[in-house]
Coordinates of C-alpha atoms (C1' of nucleotides) in Angstrom, one line a residue:
Chain A
X1 CA 10.5 -28.2 4.7
X2 CA 9.0 -27.6 8.0
X3 CA 9.1 -24.3 9.7
X4 CA 12.6 -23.9 11.1
X5 CA 12.7 -22.7 14.7
X6 CA 14.8 -19.7 13.7
X7 CA 12.9 -17.3 15.9
X8 CA 15.2 -16.5 18.7
X9 CA 13.5 -14.2 21.1
X10 CA 10.5 -16.3 21.9
X11 CA 10.8 -17.1 25.6
X12 CA 7.9 -19.5 25.3
X13 CA 9.1 -22.7 26.7
X14 CA 7.9 -25.2 24.3
X15 CA 6.8 -28.3 26.1
X16 CA 7.8 -30.3 23.1
X17 CA 9.3 -29.8 19.7
X18 CA 7.0 -29.7 16.8
X19 CA 9.6 -30.6 14.2
X20 CA 11.5 -33.7 15.1
X21 CA 15.1 -33.9 16.0
X22 CA 17.3 -36.0 13.9
X23 CA 20.9 -37.2 14.0
X24 CA 21.7 -35.2 11.0
X25 CA 20.5 -32.0 12.5
X26 CA 22.4 -32.7 15.7
X27 CA 25.6 -33.3 13.7
X28 CA 25.1 -30.2 11.6
X29 CA 24.7 -28.1 14.8
X30 CA 27.8 -29.8 16.3
X31 CA 29.8 -28.7 13.2
X32 CA 28.5 -25.2 13.7
X33 CA 29.6 -25.1 17.3
X34 CA 33.0 -26.6 16.4
X35 CA 33.6 -24.2 13.6
X36 CA 32.6 -21.3 15.8
X37 CA 34.5 -21.9 19.0
X38 CA 36.9 -24.7 18.4
X39 CA 37.1 -28.2 19.7
X40 CA 36.3 -27.4 23.3
X41 CA 33.2 -25.4 22.3
X42 CA 31.3 -28.6 21.6
X43 CA 29.6 -29.4 24.9
X44 CA 26.4 -31.2 25.5
X45 CA 25.1 -28.1 27.3
X46 CA 25.9 -25.8 24.3
X47 CA 24.1 -28.3 22.1
X48 CA 21.0 -28.4 24.2
X49 CA 20.9 -24.6 24.3
X50 CA 21.3 -24.2 20.5
X51 CA 18.9 -26.9 19.7
X52 CA 16.5 -25.9 22.5
X53 CA 16.2 -29.4 23.8
X54 CA 17.5 -31.6 26.6
X55 CA 20.3 -34.1 27.1
X56 CA 18.0 -37.1 26.7
X57 CA 16.8 -36.1 23.2
X58 CA 20.4 -35.8 22.0
X59 CA 21.5 -39.1 23.5
X60 CA 18.6 -40.8 21.9
X61 CA 20.1 -40.1 18.5
X62 CA 23.8 -40.2 19.4
X63 CA 25.4 -42.8 21.5
X64 CA 28.4 -40.8 22.7
X65 CA 30.2 -37.6 22.4
X66 CA 32.9 -39.4 20.6
X67 CA 30.3 -40.7 18.2
X68 CA 29.2 -37.1 17.6
X69 CA 32.7 -35.9 16.9
X70 CA 33.4 -38.8 14.6
X71 CA 30.2 -38.2 12.7
X72 CA 31.1 -34.5 12.3
X73 CA 34.6 -35.4 11.0
X74 CA 33.2 -38.0 8.6
X75 CA 30.7 -35.4 7.3
X76 CA 33.5 -32.9 6.4
X77 CA 35.8 -35.5 4.9
X78 CA 33.3 -37.2 2.7
X79 CA 32.2 -33.8 1.4
X80 CA 35.7 -32.8 0.7
X81 CA 36.6 -36.0 -1.1
X82 CA 33.5 -35.7 -3.2
X83 CA 34.5 -32.3 -4.4
X84 CA 38.0 -33.2 -5.5
X85 CA 38.1 -32.9 -9.2
X86 CA 39.7 -35.8 -11.0
X87 CA 42.7 -35.5 -13.1
X88 CA 44.2 -37.7 -15.7
X89 CA 47.8 -37.1 -14.5
X90 CA 48.1 -39.2 -11.4
X91 CA 50.8 -37.0 -9.9
X92 CA 48.5 -34.0 -10.2
X93 CA 45.6 -35.9 -8.9
X94 CA 47.5 -36.9 -5.8
X95 CA 48.4 -33.3 -5.2
X96 CA 44.7 -32.4 -5.6
X97 CA 43.5 -35.0 -3.1
X98 CA 46.2 -34.0 -0.5
X99 CA 45.6 -30.3 -0.9
X100 CA 41.9 -30.8 -0.7
X101 CA 42.3 -32.4 2.7
X102 CA 44.7 -29.7 3.7
X103 CA 42.3 -27.0 2.9
X104 CA 39.5 -28.7 4.6
X105 CA 41.5 -29.0 7.8
X106 CA 42.6 -25.5 7.5
X107 CA 38.9 -24.4 7.3
X108 CA 37.9 -26.7 10.2
X109 CA 40.9 -27.2 12.4
X110 CA 39.1 -29.5 14.7
X111 CA 39.0 -32.1 11.9
X112 CA 42.7 -32.7 12.3
X113 CA 42.4 -34.0 15.8
X114 CA 39.4 -36.1 14.8
X115 CA 41.2 -37.6 11.9
X116 CA 44.2 -38.6 14.0
X117 CA 41.8 -40.1 16.5
X118 CA 40.3 -42.7 14.3
X119 CA 42.1 -43.0 11.0
X120 CA 40.3 -46.2 9.9
X121 CA 36.9 -44.6 9.7
X122 CA 34.9 -45.1 6.5
X123 CA 35.6 -41.6 5.4
X124 CA 39.3 -42.2 5.6
X125 CA 39.0 -45.4 3.7
X126 CA 38.0 -43.4 0.6
X127 CA 41.1 -41.4 1.1
X128 CA 43.3 -44.5 1.3
X129 CA 41.6 -45.9 -1.7
X130 CA 42.1 -42.9 -3.8
X131 CA 45.7 -42.7 -2.9
X132 CA 46.3 -46.4 -3.5
X133 CA 44.8 -46.2 -7.0
X134 CA 46.8 -43.2 -7.9
X135 CA 50.0 -44.8 -6.7
X136 CA 49.2 -47.8 -8.9
X137 CA 48.8 -45.4 -11.8
X138 CA 52.2 -44.0 -10.9
X139 CA 53.6 -47.5 -11.4
X140 CA 54.6 -47.9 -7.7
X141 CA 55.0 -51.7 -7.3
X142 CA 52.3 -53.3 -5.2
X143 CA 54.5 -54.3 -2.3
X144 CA 55.6 -50.7 -1.8
X145 CA 52.2 -49.2 -2.4
X146 CA 50.9 -49.9 1.0
X147 CA 53.8 -48.3 2.8
X148 CA 53.7 -45.4 0.4
X149 CA 50.0 -44.8 1.0
X150 CA 50.5 -45.0 4.8
X151 CA 53.4 -42.6 4.6
X152 CA 51.4 -40.0 2.7
X153 CA 48.4 -40.3 5.0
X154 CA 50.7 -40.0 8.0
X155 CA 52.3 -36.9 6.5
X156 CA 48.9 -35.3 5.9
X157 CA 47.8 -36.1 9.4
X158 CA 51.0 -34.7 10.8
X159 CA 50.4 -31.4 9.1
X160 CA 46.8 -31.5 10.2
X161 CA 47.8 -32.0 13.8
X162 CA 50.2 -29.1 13.6
X163 CA 47.6 -26.9 12.0
X164 CA 45.0 -27.8 14.6
X165 CA 47.5 -27.1 17.4
X166 CA 48.4 -23.7 15.9
X167 CA 44.8 -22.8 15.4
X168 CA 43.9 -23.8 18.9
X169 CA 46.7 -21.6 20.3
X170 CA 45.6 -18.7 18.1
X171 CA 42.1 -19.0 19.5
X172 CA 41.3 -16.4 22.1
X173 CA 43.4 -13.7 20.7
X174 CA 42.0 -12.7 17.3
X175 CA 45.4 -11.8 16.1
X176 CA 46.1 -12.7 12.6
X177 CA 48.1 -15.6 11.3
X178 CA 50.8 -13.2 10.4
X179 CA 51.0 -11.8 13.9
X180 CA 51.3 -15.4 15.3
X181 CA 54.1 -16.1 12.9
X182 CA 55.8 -12.9 13.8
X183 CA 55.6 -13.8 17.5
X184 CA 57.1 -17.2 16.8
X185 CA 59.8 -15.7 14.7
X186 CA 60.7 -13.2 17.4
X187 CA 61.0 -16.1 19.9
X188 CA 63.2 -18.1 17.6
X189 CA 65.3 -15.1 16.8
X190 CA 66.2 -14.8 20.5
X191 CA 67.9 -18.2 20.4
X192 CA 71.6 -18.5 20.8
X193 CA 72.9 -18.6 17.2
X194 CA 75.8 -20.8 18.4
X195 CA 73.6 -23.5 19.8
X196 CA 70.8 -23.3 17.3
X197 CA 72.4 -22.1 14.0
X198 CA 69.7 -23.8 11.8
X199 CA 66.7 -22.6 13.7
X200 CA 68.2 -19.1 14.0
X201 CA 68.9 -18.9 10.4
X202 CA 65.4 -20.2 9.5
X203 CA 63.8 -17.1 11.1
X204 CA 63.9 -15.2 7.9
X205 CA 62.0 -17.9 6.1
X206 CA 59.6 -18.4 9.0
X207 CA 58.5 -14.8 8.6
X208 CA 57.4 -15.3 5.1
X209 CA 56.2 -18.8 5.9
X210 CA 53.1 -20.1 4.1
X211 CA 51.6 -23.3 5.5
X212 CA 50.0 -24.3 2.3
X213 CA 53.1 -23.8 0.2
X214 CA 55.3 -25.7 2.7
X215 CA 52.7 -28.5 2.6
X216 CA 52.9 -28.7 -1.2
X217 CA 56.6 -28.7 -1.0
X218 CA 56.4 -31.7 1.2
X219 CA 54.0 -33.4 -1.2
X220 CA 56.5 -32.8 -4.0
X221 CA 59.3 -34.3 -1.9
X222 CA 57.1 -37.3 -1.3
X223 CA 56.2 -37.7 -4.9
X224 CA 59.9 -37.5 -6.0
X225 CA 60.7 -40.2 -3.4
X226 CA 57.9 -42.3 -4.6
X227 CA 59.0 -42.2 -8.1
X228 CA 62.2 -43.9 -7.1
X229 CA 60.3 -46.9 -5.9
X230 CA 59.4 -47.9 -9.4
X231 CA 61.1 -51.1 -10.4
X232 CA 64.1 -50.8 -12.6
X233 CA 62.4 -52.5 -15.5
X234 CA 64.5 -53.2 -18.5
X235 CA 61.8 -51.7 -20.7
X236 CA 62.0 -48.0 -21.4
X237 CA 60.5 -46.8 -18.2
X238 CA 59.1 -43.4 -17.2
X239 CA 56.3 -44.2 -19.5
X240 CA 53.2 -43.5 -17.5
X241 CA 50.4 -46.0 -17.3
X242 CA 52.7 -49.0 -17.9
X243 CA 51.5 -51.0 -14.9
X244 CA 53.0 -54.3 -15.9
X245 CA 50.5 -56.5 -14.3
X246 CA 47.5 -56.6 -12.2
X247 CA 47.8 -59.4 -9.8
X248 CA 44.6 -58.8 -7.9
X249 CA 45.4 -61.4 -5.2
X250 CA 42.2 -63.2 -4.3
X251 CA 42.2 -62.6 -0.6
Chain B
X1 CA 69.5 -42.4 57.3
X2 CA 68.6 -38.9 56.6
X3 CA 67.1 -38.4 53.2
X4 CA 69.0 -35.3 52.6
X5 CA 70.1 -35.8 49.0
X6 CA 70.0 -33.7 46.0
X7 CA 72.4 -31.0 47.0
X8 CA 70.6 -27.8 45.8
X9 CA 72.6 -25.1 44.4
X10 CA 70.5 -22.5 46.0
X11 CA 70.6 -23.1 49.8
X12 CA 68.9 -19.9 50.5
X13 CA 65.7 -21.2 48.8
X14 CA 66.0 -24.7 50.2
X15 CA 62.6 -26.3 50.4
X16 CA 61.1 -27.0 53.7
X17 CA 61.7 -30.7 53.4
X18 CA 64.2 -31.9 51.0
X19 CA 62.4 -35.2 50.5
X20 CA 59.2 -33.4 50.0
X21 CA 57.5 -32.2 46.9
X22 CA 59.3 -30.7 43.9
X23 CA 58.3 -30.0 40.4
X24 CA 60.6 -32.7 39.2
X25 CA 59.1 -35.3 41.5
X26 CA 55.6 -34.3 40.3
X27 CA 56.6 -34.5 36.7
X28 CA 58.2 -37.9 37.3
X29 CA 55.0 -39.2 39.0
X30 CA 52.9 -37.8 36.2
X31 CA 55.0 -39.8 33.7
X32 CA 54.4 -42.9 35.8
X33 CA 50.7 -42.4 35.7
X34 CA 50.7 -41.7 32.0
X35 CA 52.8 -44.7 31.2
X36 CA 50.7 -46.8 33.4
X37 CA 47.2 -45.9 32.3
X38 CA 47.4 -43.7 29.3
X39 CA 46.6 -40.1 28.8
X40 CA 43.4 -40.0 30.7
X41 CA 44.9 -41.6 33.8
X42 CA 46.7 -38.4 34.6
X43 CA 44.3 -36.6 36.9
X44 CA 45.0 -34.3 39.7
X45 CA 43.2 -36.7 42.0
X46 CA 45.4 -39.6 41.1
X47 CA 48.4 -37.4 41.5
X48 CA 47.4 -36.4 45.0
X49 CA 46.8 -40.0 46.0
X50 CA 50.1 -41.3 44.7
X51 CA 52.1 -38.4 46.1
X52 CA 50.1 -38.4 49.3
X53 CA 49.5 -34.7 49.1
X54 CA 46.8 -32.2 48.2
X55 CA 45.8 -30.1 45.2
X56 CA 47.3 -26.9 46.6
X57 CA 50.7 -28.4 46.9
X58 CA 50.7 -29.6 43.3
X59 CA 49.4 -26.3 42.0
X60 CA 52.1 -24.5 43.9
X61 CA 54.8 -26.1 41.7
X62 CA 52.8 -26.5 38.5
X63 CA 50.7 -23.7 36.9
X64 CA 48.4 -25.9 35.0
X65 CA 47.6 -29.4 33.9
X66 CA 48.7 -28.5 30.5
X67 CA 52.0 -27.3 32.0
X68 CA 52.3 -30.7 33.6
X69 CA 51.7 -32.5 30.4
X70 CA 54.1 -30.3 28.5
X71 CA 56.8 -30.8 31.1
X72 CA 56.4 -34.6 30.9
X73 CA 56.7 -34.5 27.2
X74 CA 59.7 -32.3 27.2
X75 CA 61.3 -34.7 29.7
X76 CA 60.9 -37.7 27.5
X77 CA 62.0 -35.9 24.3
X78 CA 65.1 -34.4 25.7
X79 CA 66.2 -37.7 27.1
X80 CA 65.6 -39.4 23.8
X81 CA 67.5 -36.9 21.7
X82 CA 70.4 -37.0 24.2
X83 CA 70.6 -40.8 23.7
X84 CA 70.7 -40.7 19.9
X85 CA 74.2 -41.8 18.8
X86 CA 75.7 -39.7 16.2
X87 CA 76.7 -40.9 12.8
X88 CA 79.1 -39.6 10.2
X89 CA 76.7 -40.5 7.4
X90 CA 74.0 -37.8 7.5
X91 CA 71.4 -40.0 5.9
X92 CA 72.0 -42.6 8.5
X93 CA 72.0 -40.0 11.3
X94 CA 68.6 -38.7 10.1
X95 CA 67.2 -42.2 10.3
X96 CA 68.6 -42.6 13.8
X97 CA 67.0 -39.4 15.0
X98 CA 63.7 -40.2 13.5
X99 CA 63.6 -43.7 14.7
X100 CA 64.7 -42.7 18.1
X101 CA 61.7 -40.4 18.3
X102 CA 59.5 -43.2 16.9
X103 CA 60.7 -45.7 19.6
X104 CA 60.1 -43.1 22.3
X105 CA 56.6 -42.5 21.2
X106 CA 56.0 -46.2 20.8
X107 CA 57.1 -46.7 24.4
X108 CA 55.1 -43.6 25.7
X109 CA 52.2 -43.2 23.4
X110 CA 50.9 -40.2 25.2
X111 CA 53.9 -38.3 24.0
X112 CA 52.5 -38.3 20.5
X113 CA 49.5 -36.2 21.5
X114 CA 51.7 -33.9 23.5
X115 CA 54.1 -33.3 20.7
X116 CA 51.3 -32.4 18.3
X117 CA 49.9 -30.1 20.8
X118 CA 52.9 -27.8 21.1
X119 CA 55.4 -28.5 18.4
X120 CA 57.5 -25.4 19.1
X121 CA 58.5 -26.4 22.6
X122 CA 62.2 -26.2 23.4
X123 CA 62.5 -29.9 23.2
X124 CA 61.3 -29.9 19.7
X125 CA 63.7 -27.1 18.8
X126 CA 66.5 -29.5 19.4
X127 CA 64.8 -31.9 17.0
X128 CA 64.5 -29.3 14.3
X129 CA 68.0 -28.2 14.9
X130 CA 69.4 -31.7 14.5
X131 CA 67.4 -32.3 11.3
X132 CA 68.5 -28.9 9.9
X133 CA 72.1 -29.5 10.4
X134 CA 71.9 -33.0 8.9
X135 CA 70.1 -31.6 5.9
X136 CA 72.9 -29.2 5.4
X137 CA 75.3 -32.1 5.6
X138 CA 73.2 -33.7 2.9
X139 CA 73.9 -30.6 0.7
X140 CA 70.3 -29.6 0.6
X141 CA 70.3 -25.9 -0.5
X142 CA 69.4 -23.5 2.2
X143 CA 66.2 -22.3 0.7
X144 CA 64.8 -25.8 0.5
X145 CA 66.2 -26.9 3.9
X146 CA 63.4 -25.2 5.9
X147 CA 60.6 -26.9 3.9
X148 CA 62.4 -30.2 4.0
X149 CA 62.9 -30.1 7.8
X150 CA 59.2 -29.1 8.3
X151 CA 58.2 -32.0 6.1
X152 CA 60.2 -34.5 8.0
X153 CA 58.9 -33.2 11.3
X154 CA 55.3 -33.2 10.1
X155 CA 55.7 -36.8 9.0
X156 CA 57.1 -37.9 12.3
X157 CA 54.3 -36.1 14.1
X158 CA 51.7 -37.7 11.9
X159 CA 53.0 -41.1 12.7
X160 CA 53.1 -40.1 16.4
X161 CA 49.5 -39.1 16.3
X162 CA 48.5 -42.3 14.7
X163 CA 50.4 -44.4 17.1
X164 CA 48.9 -42.5 20.0
X165 CA 45.4 -43.0 18.7
X166 CA 46.0 -46.7 18.1
X167 CA 47.4 -47.2 21.6
X168 CA 44.6 -45.2 23.1
X169 CA 42.1 -47.5 21.3
X170 CA 43.9 -50.6 22.4
X171 CA 43.8 -49.4 26.0
X172 CA 41.1 -51.2 28.0
X173 CA 41.4 -54.5 26.3
X174 CA 44.8 -55.9 26.9
X175 CA 44.8 -57.6 23.6
X176 CA 48.0 -57.7 21.8
X177 CA 49.0 -55.5 18.9
X178 CA 48.7 -58.5 16.7
X179 CA 45.1 -59.0 17.7
X180 CA 44.4 -55.4 17.0
X181 CA 45.8 -55.7 13.6
X182 CA 43.9 -58.9 13.0
X183 CA 40.7 -57.1 14.0
X184 CA 41.4 -54.2 11.6
X185 CA 42.3 -56.6 8.8
X186 CA 39.1 -58.6 9.3
X187 CA 37.1 -55.4 9.0
X188 CA 38.9 -54.3 5.9
X189 CA 38.5 -57.8 4.3
X190 CA 34.8 -57.4 4.5
X191 CA 34.8 -54.4 2.2
X192 CA 33.4 -54.6 -1.3
X193 CA 36.4 -55.5 -3.5
X194 CA 34.8 -53.7 -6.4
X195 CA 34.5 -50.4 -4.5
X196 CA 37.7 -50.7 -2.6
X197 CA 40.2 -52.7 -4.6
X198 CA 43.3 -51.1 -3.1
X199 CA 42.2 -51.4 0.5
X200 CA 40.9 -54.9 0.0
X201 CA 44.1 -56.0 -1.6
X202 CA 46.1 -54.4 1.2
X203 CA 44.7 -56.7 3.8
X204 CA 47.4 -59.2 3.2
X205 CA 50.1 -56.7 4.0
X206 CA 48.1 -55.3 6.9
X207 CA 48.2 -58.7 8.6
X208 CA 52.0 -58.7 8.5
X209 CA 52.2 -55.0 9.1
X210 CA 55.1 -53.6 11.2
X211 CA 54.7 -50.0 12.3
X212 CA 58.3 -49.5 12.7
X213 CA 59.2 -50.9 9.3
X214 CA 56.6 -48.8 7.6
X215 CA 57.8 -45.8 9.4
X216 CA 61.3 -46.4 8.2
X217 CA 60.0 -47.0 4.6
X218 CA 58.4 -43.5 4.8
X219 CA 61.6 -42.0 6.1
X220 CA 63.4 -43.4 3.1
X221 CA 60.8 -42.1 0.7
X222 CA 61.3 -38.6 2.1
X223 CA 65.0 -38.9 2.2
X224 CA 65.1 -39.9 -1.4
X225 CA 62.9 -37.0 -2.3
X226 CA 65.0 -34.6 -0.3
X227 CA 68.2 -35.8 -1.9
X228 CA 66.7 -34.8 -5.2
X229 CA 66.6 -31.2 -3.9
X230 CA 70.3 -31.0 -4.3
X231 CA 71.5 -28.6 -7.0
X232 CA 72.4 -30.5 -10.1
X233 CA 76.1 -29.8 -9.8
X234 CA 78.0 -32.8 -10.9
X235 CA 75.4 -35.5 -11.0
X236 CA 73.6 -36.0 -14.3
X237 CA 70.2 -34.5 -14.3
X238 CA 68.1 -37.1 -12.6
X239 CA 65.0 -35.4 -13.9
X240 CA 62.4 -36.3 -11.4
X241 CA 59.7 -37.1 -13.9
X242 CA 57.2 -34.4 -14.5
X243 CA 58.1 -32.5 -11.4
X244 CA 57.7 -28.8 -12.0
X245 CA 60.7 -26.7 -12.4
X246 CA 60.3 -25.2 -9.0
X247 CA 60.1 -21.7 -10.3
X248 CA 60.4 -20.2 -6.8
X249 CA 58.4 -17.1 -7.5
X250 CA 60.3 -14.6 -5.6
X251 CA 57.5 -13.0 -3.6
Chain C
dC1 C1' -13.6 -43.4 19.3
dA2 C1' -11.1 -45.4 23.3
dC3 C1' -7.3 -47.7 24.6
dC4 C1' -2.5 -48.8 25.1
dA5 C1' 2.3 -50.1 23.7
dC6 C1' 6.0 -47.7 22.0
dT7 C1' 8.9 -43.9 20.6
dT8 C1' 10.7 -39.4 21.4
dT9 C1' 11.6 -35.5 24.3
dG10 C1' 13.1 -32.5 28.3
dG11 C1' 15.4 -32.0 32.4
dA12 C1' 16.9 -33.5 37.1
dT13 C1' 20.6 -35.8 38.8
dC14 C1' 25.1 -38.3 39.4
dG15 C1' 30.0 -38.8 39.6
dC16 C1' 34.3 -36.9 38.1
dC17 C1' 37.2 -33.5 36.6
dG18 C1' 40.3 -29.1 36.8
dA19 C1' 40.9 -25.2 39.3
dT20 C1' 40.6 -22.0 43.2
dC21 C1' 40.8 -20.6 47.9
dC22 C1' 42.1 -20.7 52.6
dA23 C1' 43.5 -22.3 57.2
dT24 C1' 47.4 -24.5 58.9
dC25 C1' 52.3 -25.7 59.4
dC26 C1' 57.2 -25.1 59.7
dA27 C1' 62.1 -23.6 58.3
dT28 C1' 64.5 -19.7 58.6
dG29 C1' 66.1 -14.8 59.6
dC30 C1' 66.0 -11.3 62.9
Chain D
dG1 C1' 62.4 -17.1 70.9
dC2 C1' 59.2 -15.4 67.6
dA3 C1' 57.3 -13.3 63.6
dT4 C1' 57.3 -14.1 58.6
dG5 C1' 56.3 -15.9 54.5
dG6 C1' 56.7 -19.9 51.5
dA7 C1' 54.9 -24.6 51.3
dT8 C1' 51.2 -27.7 52.3
dG9 C1' 46.6 -30.3 52.5
dG10 C1' 41.9 -30.3 51.8
dA11 C1' 37.3 -28.2 51.3
dT12 C1' 34.9 -26.3 47.7
dC13 C1' 33.2 -24.5 43.2
dG14 C1' 31.5 -24.6 38.5
dG15 C1' 31.4 -27.4 34.4
dC16 C1' 31.6 -31.5 32.1
dG17 C1' 29.7 -36.2 30.1
dA18 C1' 26.6 -39.5 31.0
dT19 C1' 22.4 -41.7 33.1
dC20 C1' 17.7 -42.1 34.3
dC21 C1' 12.9 -41.2 34.4
dA22 C1' 8.5 -39.0 33.8
dA23 C1' 5.8 -36.6 30.6
dA24 C1' 4.3 -35.9 25.9
dG25 C1' 3.3 -37.4 21.5
dT26 C1' 2.3 -41.3 17.8
dG27 C1' 0.3 -45.1 15.7
dG28 C1' -1.9 -49.5 15.7
dT29 C1' -6.0 -52.2 17.2
dG30 C1' -10.6 -53.3 18.6

DNA sequence: CACCACTTTGGATCGCCGATCCATCCATGC
DNA sequence: GCATGGATGGATCGGCGATCCAAAGTGGTG
């Protein structure tokens, strides 16, 4: 609750800060820069300018630029996962978790690249853990659960990477998402229909394309595929919550 | 022996020295550098050294470093897609295409990042096109085909991004893939089993983890889900659980 | 209150990168 | 021949991440 150095115009070159720097403040500022100008807007120089400090002060709290990026990504992800509302239906809960991550990456496209870079970070472990438990609730047998969780994570990361790439390309021109799609559709429409019948025919759907809806369609495809992994038990199946056993292998 | 090879179709624009620089040679050398030392080994300086030339000569054939990376990626992908053997069974053919891309990215991990960066490149169009046709052969209705193809592509890209990240992290220490997995497993094993039951239990499977097998398991999950998109013509209603009726709100 | 060891800060500096610019060189057309 | 213009090699620029160090504050000790 100290006085925030929000005053901008003051050219007085403070010999030293009065309120101390902290790793958290640095990470928060880094997130601002990233949200404002994309992944390449986060430079040490920009950080020193916005924080009115020097390189040494920053490197005293942060080991690396990669460390900074990772911390920013962790911050976003943990916040998102904490906000996901639980649901009794595991299928719906899985959708919630996935779409929560999707929305977060849509709002902060740089997170996509960060997630792909280090998918084993603590923040992602919570993601894995949530998915794993929900798969168990869906009666996916344990041996298949690991593969299924990895598949879902990979799918989300793939969409994230595409979103991040699209957003990066849209940066610069402030054209809308629709204009970008229109541009892509126009390019695709120019293709030779004989050589590319599918892509050419897809132009119509591309024009009314909705990233989020397509993402959800993919999630539903995945969920349908997952359901088939349930063991063909002799008992009347399709009863939710009938996890037959709980091996809990010690180690 | 004169090195006059590569009969050019345009003699009027013959380069000064046929054995001299060309865009193709530059791209090939770039691929060598990338395969040898990873993504960050491709520097203009390294290129000038290996090609025994200067910056200007390179920039005369290549507009940008991004252009160079894109060209290298396109080169790998087109070569891979050309080598995929066709198959009469569309399901098997889809697996072939996907696993061909997987193997290529496994051999050249830097391709993963390149693919995610610009997924609409001509090389990827062929990928989309192949998948689209095979989905048609699978009797996926046209409206759902586009989403299904996007889902598959996103999944492959997600795996690609992860592979690239893992390979990038392994670079530096020449430890084997197994050692890397062992390291990750050890870290995961230290987790609190109460807070992370799923991840903790997954350690066993992580130790005997096989990227390729898990990738194929994911492909099968998606293929199973996609197959369910077929209109219920003759088959009995498979009733994929509590999946919504897919109301398809027209606009 | 005086002293000093230690922490935190600010900025000069280094090496490397991508990109640009320009003088030179040489195959070819006149 | 010889001028022309594309192709070439390298000097150079601005910006980046990272390192290093002196100055400025902080707290403990007598």
